[in-house]
Amino acid sequence: MKVKQYLSLAALAFISCFARAEIHIDAIAPNFSLTNEQGQTVSLSDYQGKYVVLEWTNHQCPYVEKHYNSGNMQSLQKKYTDDGVVWLSIISSAPGKQGHVSSNQAIELTQSRNAAPTHVLFDPSGNVGKLYGAKTTPHMYIIDKQGKLRYAGGIDSIKSANPADIKKAVNYVEQGLSALMSGQTISNKLTPPYGCSVKYKS
Amino acid sequence: MHPIIKYLISIMLWLTSIYAELLYAEQSSATGPHIQVQLVSEYTQLNPTQTNWIGILLKPEPHWHTYWRNPGDSGEAPSMQWQLPSGLSVGEIIWPIPQQINVAHLVNYGYEGQNLLMLPLTFTSSAQYQLGQQIEIKVDLSWLVCQEDCVPGWATLTKTFEISNQQQPSAFKPLFAQTRQRHPQAQKLSGRYEITDKHIVVSANPPTSEKWQLLPLKSSIIQHNKPQQIVASTPTQTSFTVLRSDYFIDDKQPIEFLLSDGESAYYLTAQYNTGLTTAAVGTESPHLALILLMALAGGIILNLMPCVLPVLSIKALSLQQQNLPTLTKFAYLLGVLISFNLFALAIVIFRQGGESLGWGFQMQSPWFVALMAFLFLAIALMLLDQIKISNGLTNLGQSWVSSHGFASQFATGVLAVLVASPCTAPFMAASIGVAMVSPPLQTMLIFTSLALGFALPLTVIFCLPKVAKLLPKPGAWMESFRQFLAFPMLATVIWLVWIYLNQTNSSAQLILLSALLLFALFCWLAQHSKGGLKVLCGLAIIACIVAPFYFSKTQVAIEQKTQHTQSYLKYDANKLAELKANNQVVLVNMTADWCITCKVNEQVAFNSSQVQTALADDSVHYMVGDWTNKNSQILSFLQQYQRAGVPLYVVYAGNHSEQVLPQLLTPAMLIEAINLAKKELNHES
């Protein structure tokens, strides 16, 4: 066929074999069940009717350290859990990789850092991370009382590991939650996340 | 290793980096965990009269990497804050072509091993430095160095330079030369992009390479870890399709990419492809201005026509000695304007009425183009005196125009239009032709222009009687001039026949050309014959006009039978409804010439042999709607699916079900959809 003569079709062949992680903002957030630091199973569906924040974390990542060493993350956790928001810190680091911790280490880290998440959840298989398309630590998500995903992206507007930038940046989690709580729509629903890569198994 | 120890080590590393910063505060190089950084220059001195190249050299440990301007799924590009003496300015970083670095299923862009980020340093014109003077350049640098785990670092680097006309190469000069080989090409490419339900489709014209990869300059454009498909649409046009990022925001702003095959790379700025709207807006305004200017010129030429000029000359000469009241001077113009506009209004009403009846007055339909070819040939024949039109009206009007009141002047205007009609008809016909395919407002504007041109010479004479002397005297030259005008008309016929070829095929064009020749022959014969023969000639003329339509219809039917695999039906709502009612499988493809995604689909999916075979099935009907030019029928189809544009692909299983396909197709998707539709119909029956 003549058209085919000048048709050179080059499809690159590195097809990834991973389940497609797609975020649908303003759609129902996919449910998941993970084990917490007490060994209990926690499901997203347990928190229907509450605001839920998902925080992907890895305590050894410099970008996570930026927000914990400065006390920024802890103060967000305290402020919002006091208001009845459910804060889930999720660790998708695979065994043997950076940030992977045992239950005891997780409890110890929460105490030593004076953190206040509702639960620390373990996702060593990375399945929930991939379900939500979590790319970096930190990577933040806000789910509203109806179970709809309302925010996904970076913790704030300045992509750096420098704690001095925290004050200068717009905190998107704070912006998002206060907009939702006052019945407004979020102005920045999706922002590109920044940080270390989530240390997935594959 | 115990995690607490690991934690302590990381804190120590942190401290080391701070220590490194302190230790090398006054140094041009610094060492952080897993990396050495250095402020370097191509020459040891700075030359105030030219661009001086400086750079930040990043030397991570083996297998550790730093990042490109868009780090990809994670990571961070190095950043620099320069502190320069006044009168110096530093340009943008020239980023070498990055590598793709895979981390589990995520993708980063960066540089494994040593990398030099070059920057141009220039002196502004106000800079006042003396040769031999020492100046200090300082940069606050921050970076992220990663293997799989990442360590950030900060350092302030300082370097002192002498200002000199004579420059000594530094030890790093060869590295600058090597790095230049790894820079993207200076040539910038431009392209267009479209957003589909899941993909971004970019089209550009890069040199041929099968390894091109699009790297966006921002991290939130594409899914970095997904394969990119390259489709060469034409020898010069290449299209890329890639899944877009979850964080993509469709704000229709230009998107910048680096197009890289690993060896060479080009920066590419892709504009949002608005297709229809910009194409229409972009070409319409100058086009309209040109049409209006031509209409004005046409109006002036009308005054020179053999049946107009004598009348107007008499009028002009008789007025030479008189001084008319101002209002009366313009009464003629008013008369002309009103009659032309009434005429235009009539056309607009006729056309609107026609459209609601379903007539398509469009240059897209071959029959209209063919009809216009006959019209222009007839005009040429008329101008060459091969078709005669009675002069009776002209004589009648002549007596009317000899008095000078307002009413008379006004009437002269109206009559000049009517009375001169035998001569003006050819031009009027051409204007009507244009008006038929133009929007109403444009039609009115064209006719107003024509009227202004027509009324201009006499109005000028009324106002400035002396100008009348410049008026050419009627004479034999008018005949020659009129005959000369036949040739532009014939040129128009050539253009129309060429358009007709594009819409049909060469055999249809041959039929049209033969019909045009016979048409001319019979017109000439009719001129030279009487009685019954004349009537016969008249019938033959009509037959000539009808012939191309008859032949082109049968032609299409024949083609559809012989080349079934290639054939498709033109979109028609009634035909679609009929096929659905008859329990047929129908694939509707709404496309446009300017739509990049549509072209990609046509090549990847529709032209594949499996799809061709599937479409060749007698129970499957392939219907194509062309949205290249606006079309209300297609618009209403798109609106049924809440779409504002193309592509749109729908597969119907009779009236039982419909499947709206994704905007980016594969052969498998099409075949699956067709098979599913067939299965459903078999189930039902």
XYZ file of C-alpha atoms in Angstrom, chain B residues 363-370 496-513 548-549 551-553 555-556 559 568:
35
model
C -17.109 25.214 -2.418
C -16.639 21.765 -0.891
C -19.333 20.240 -3.043
C -18.067 19.374 -6.524
C -21.398 20.094 -8.191
C -21.305 23.696 -7.037
C -17.745 24.089 -8.311
C -18.728 22.608 -11.670
C -12.350 25.886 -10.680
C -11.544 22.822 -12.791
C -8.439 22.260 -10.712
C -10.482 22.429 -7.486
C -12.923 19.997 -9.052
C -10.063 17.524 -9.672
C -9.112 17.627 -5.998
C -12.667 16.845 -5.028
C -13.267 14.098 -7.534
C -10.814 12.272 -9.811
C -9.158 12.662 -13.184
C -11.901 10.927 -15.178
C -14.558 13.170 -13.636
C -12.384 16.133 -14.559
C -12.119 14.912 -18.164
C -15.905 14.691 -18.329
C -16.256 18.222 -16.972
C -13.690 19.622 -19.447
C -20.927 15.978 -15.360
C -23.336 15.440 -12.447
C -21.405 10.866 -14.783
C -19.802 11.731 -11.485
C -22.608 9.943 -9.643
C -18.525 6.983 -11.280
C -18.659 7.032 -7.477
C -15.584 2.917 -7.514
C -16.083 4.642 2.873
